[in-house]
Amino acid sequence: MKTILVTGSNGLLGQKITDLALLDQEIDLFASSKGPNRYPVASGYQYVDLDICDADQLFSTITKIQPDVIIHTAAMTNVDACEDDREACRKLNVDAVKSLATICSEKNIHLIHLSTDFIFDGANGPYTEEDEPNPLSFYGQSKLDAERIIQTSGCRSAILRTIIVYGIVNDMSRTNIVLWAKGALEKGDPISVVNDQWRMPTLAEDLAACCLLAAKKEATGIFNASGKDLMNMVELVENVADFWHLDKSLIKPISSESLNQKAKRPPKTGFVLDKTIRELGYQPHSFIEGLSILDKQLKSFTH
Ligand SMILES: NC(=O)c1ccc[n+]([C@@H]2O[C@H](COP(=O)([O-])OP(=O)(O)OC[C@H]3O[C@@H](n4cnc5c(N)ncnc54)[C@H](OP(=O)(O)O)[C@@H]3O)[C@@H](O)[C@H]2O)c1
């Protein structure tokens, strides 16, 4: 039996981890997020209202729960907002991780931390775990700083790096590319999509499963944890259009430069997944299989 504390449990990944942990008899789950619980089921686990930026609250909550593992999903994840409000980004993505890593090190708790492909500059993707990071944005820099803090803290840790996560959960605070593209195309709205960025989109369920594999295997080190299909963003939304029989002519390919976003994005990321498949038994779905899993969930959400 493992006691697992999840931070950011109201988020996309947090709710998917909760789904899986509730099915697992060997996990005693504590879900935590800032503010009221938004997970639709109230039993089978305990919920704690926890702001991870409050170091005292973080310490007292962890001391009380005494988890074997903490899966740290909470973060400031809006890349342009991080560029705009660097102080808030630093507080959540770096300072809170420092407190967490210190506590985990003192109490010998296994820390599973989520990181991103945005630590790379996108000049040479797909990347292995050993490739040299070079972030282009403040968000990417904050996540890299957090990785380094964890690695030097001395705590037992696994860092799982992922790439655009998609899926649906209850009462989401932000959307993702698949839901956005599907929603817009269904309404007949034209969408502009960059044709000079390549990614490996990740089904939220796959990433949640990878977090639990890392917890069970007490894995340490860095692991790539994305989907397995590398595609251009235009191809990605074309796949979405094809899957739901939507009008592809509404998709307008544009360059990243013309979008003029606050934060710079890496052109081509993607991950080599060999280590994670070999060492953790990670088995990601293809993108089309992922869309089909999402489709079934969307149908159950609307009935
Ligand atoms: N999503 C992606 O495409 C992507 C790509 C690469 C890496 N990642 C990484 O994967 C992890 C999980 O991402 P996600 O998509 O699940 O993000 P998400 O849906 O934005 O979830 C993050 C959760 O953290 C909560 N939170 C925010 N501030 C908090 C605080 N101070 N204390 C406690 N909880 C707080 C948020 O609450 P509210 O919902 O109330 O705001 C949200 O529920 C993150 O570390 C992210 O950097 C994500």
Coordinates of C-alpha atoms in Angstrom, one line a residue, residues 50-228:
L50 CA -3.7 23.3 -0.4
D51 CA -2.0 26.3 -1.9
I52 CA 1.5 25.0 -2.7
C53 CA 2.9 28.6 -2.6
D54 CA 2.1 28.7 1.1
A55 CA 5.3 27.0 2.5
D56 CA 3.9 26.6 6.1
Q57 CA 0.6 25.0 4.9
L58 CA 2.6 22.8 2.6
F59 CA 4.8 21.6 5.4
S60 CA 2.0 21.0 7.9
T61 CA -0.1 19.2 5.3
I62 CA 2.7 16.9 4.3
T63 CA 3.6 16.3 8.0
K64 CA 0.1 15.3 8.8
I65 CA -0.5 13.0 5.7
Q66 CA 3.0 11.4 5.7
P67 CA 2.8 10.4 2.1
D68 CA 5.2 7.8 0.6
V69 CA 4.9 9.7 -2.8
I70 CA 4.0 13.2 -3.9
I71 CA 3.0 13.6 -7.5
H72 CA 3.4 17.3 -8.2
T73 CA 1.2 18.5 -11.1
A74 CA 0.3 22.0 -9.9
A75 CA 2.0 24.7 -12.0
M76 CA 1.4 27.9 -13.8
T77 CA 1.0 26.4 -17.2
N78 CA -0.2 29.3 -19.5
V79 CA 3.1 30.1 -21.3
D80 CA 2.2 33.6 -22.3
A81 CA 0.8 34.5 -18.8
C82 CA 4.2 33.3 -17.4
E83 CA 6.0 35.7 -19.8
D84 CA 3.7 38.5 -18.6
D85 CA 3.8 37.8 -14.8
R86 CA 7.2 36.5 -14.2
E87 CA 6.9 36.9 -10.4
A88 CA 3.8 34.7 -10.2
C89 CA 5.4 32.1 -12.5
R90 CA 8.5 32.0 -10.4
K91 CA 6.6 31.7 -7.1
L92 CA 4.5 28.7 -8.4
N93 CA 6.9 26.9 -10.8
V94 CA 10.2 27.4 -8.9
D95 CA 9.9 28.6 -5.3
A96 CA 7.1 26.2 -4.4
V97 CA 9.1 23.3 -6.0
K98 CA 12.1 24.3 -3.8
S99 CA 9.9 24.1 -0.6
L100 CA 8.5 20.7 -1.8
A101 CA 11.9 19.3 -2.7
T102 CA 13.3 20.3 0.7
I103 CA 10.4 18.7 2.6
C104 CA 10.7 15.5 0.4
S105 CA 14.4 15.3 1.1
E106 CA 14.0 15.7 4.9
K107 CA 11.1 13.2 5.1
N108 CA 12.4 10.7 2.5
I109 CA 9.3 11.1 0.3
H110 CA 9.5 10.1 -3.3
L111 CA 8.8 13.2 -5.5
I112 CA 7.3 12.8 -9.0
H113 CA 7.6 16.1 -10.8
L114 CA 6.1 17.2 -14.1
S115 CA 8.2 19.1 -16.6
T116 CA 8.0 20.1 -20.2
D117 CA 9.4 20.0 -23.8
F118 CA 9.6 23.8 -23.5
I119 CA 13.0 23.4 -21.7
F120 CA 14.4 22.8 -25.2
D121 CA 14.9 25.4 -28.0
G122 CA 13.3 23.1 -30.6
A123 CA 16.2 23.2 -33.0
N124 CA 17.0 19.4 -32.8
G125 CA 13.9 17.5 -31.7
P126 CA 13.0 14.7 -30.9
Y127 CA 15.0 14.9 -27.7
T128 CA 16.4 12.2 -25.4
E129 CA 16.6 12.7 -21.6
E130 CA 20.3 13.5 -22.0
D131 CA 20.0 16.3 -24.5
E132 CA 21.0 19.8 -23.5
P133 CA 18.1 22.1 -22.5
N134 CA 18.0 25.7 -23.8
P135 CA 14.6 27.3 -23.0
L136 CA 13.2 30.1 -25.2
S137 CA 10.5 31.3 -22.8
F138 CA 10.2 32.3 -19.1
Y139 CA 7.9 29.3 -18.6
G140 CA 10.5 26.9 -20.0
Q141 CA 13.2 28.5 -17.9
S142 CA 11.1 28.2 -14.7
K143 CA 10.5 24.5 -15.4
L144 CA 14.2 23.9 -16.0
D145 CA 15.1 25.8 -12.9
A146 CA 12.7 23.6 -11.0
E147 CA 14.3 20.4 -12.4
R148 CA 17.7 21.6 -11.3
I149 CA 16.5 22.5 -7.8
I150 CA 15.0 19.0 -7.5
Q151 CA 18.2 17.3 -8.8
T152 CA 20.4 19.1 -6.3
S153 CA 18.0 18.8 -3.3
G154 CA 19.0 15.2 -2.7
C155 CA 15.4 14.0 -2.6
R156 CA 14.4 10.7 -4.3
S157 CA 12.8 12.0 -7.5
A158 CA 11.5 11.2 -10.9
I159 CA 11.1 14.1 -13.4
L160 CA 8.5 13.3 -16.1
R161 CA 8.8 15.6 -19.1
T162 CA 5.7 15.9 -21.3
I163 CA 4.3 17.7 -24.4
I164 CA 0.9 19.3 -25.1
V165 CA -1.5 17.3 -22.9
Y166 CA -5.1 16.8 -24.2
G167 CA -8.2 15.3 -22.7
I168 CA -11.3 16.2 -20.8
V169 CA -12.1 16.4 -17.1
N170 CA -14.8 18.0 -15.0
D171 CA -14.9 21.8 -14.7
M172 CA -11.6 22.5 -16.5
S173 CA -10.0 25.9 -15.9
R174 CA -8.4 25.9 -19.3
T175 CA -8.9 24.2 -22.6
N176 CA -6.4 22.3 -24.8
I177 CA -5.7 22.2 -28.5
V178 CA -7.8 19.2 -29.3
L179 CA -11.0 20.5 -27.6
W180 CA -10.4 24.0 -28.9
A181 CA -10.0 22.9 -32.5
K182 CA -13.0 20.5 -32.3
G183 CA -15.2 23.2 -30.7
A184 CA -14.3 25.9 -33.2
L185 CA -14.6 23.6 -36.3
E186 CA -18.0 22.3 -35.1
K187 CA -19.2 25.9 -34.9
G188 CA -17.9 26.5 -38.4
D189 CA -15.4 29.1 -37.2
P190 CA -12.2 29.4 -39.2
I191 CA -9.0 28.7 -37.2
S192 CA -5.4 29.8 -37.7
V193 CA -2.9 27.2 -36.9
V194 CA 0.9 27.4 -37.0
N195 CA 2.6 25.2 -39.6
D196 CA 6.2 25.5 -38.3
Q197 CA 5.9 23.8 -34.9
W198 CA 6.1 20.0 -34.4
R199 CA 4.9 18.2 -31.3
M200 CA 4.0 14.8 -29.8
P201 CA 0.6 15.4 -28.3
T202 CA 0.0 13.4 -25.1
L203 CA -3.3 11.8 -23.9
A204 CA -3.8 12.9 -20.3
E205 CA -4.6 9.2 -19.4
D206 CA -1.3 8.0 -20.7
L207 CA 0.6 10.6 -18.7
A208 CA -1.4 9.8 -15.5
A209 CA -0.6 6.1 -16.0
C210 CA 3.1 7.0 -16.4
C211 CA 3.0 9.0 -13.1
L212 CA 1.6 5.9 -11.3
L213 CA 4.2 3.6 -13.0
A214 CA 6.9 5.9 -11.7
A215 CA 5.4 5.8 -8.2
K216 CA 5.0 2.1 -8.1
K217 CA 8.5 1.4 -9.5
E218 CA 10.0 4.0 -7.2
A219 CA 11.7 5.3 -10.3
T220 CA 14.4 8.0 -10.1
G221 CA 15.9 10.2 -12.8
I222 CA 14.5 12.0 -15.9
F223 CA 11.8 10.3 -18.1
N224 CA 10.3 11.5 -21.4
A225 CA 6.5 11.0 -21.1
S226 CA 4.7 12.2 -24.2
G227 CA 2.5 10.7 -26.9
K228 CA 4.4 8.7 -29.6

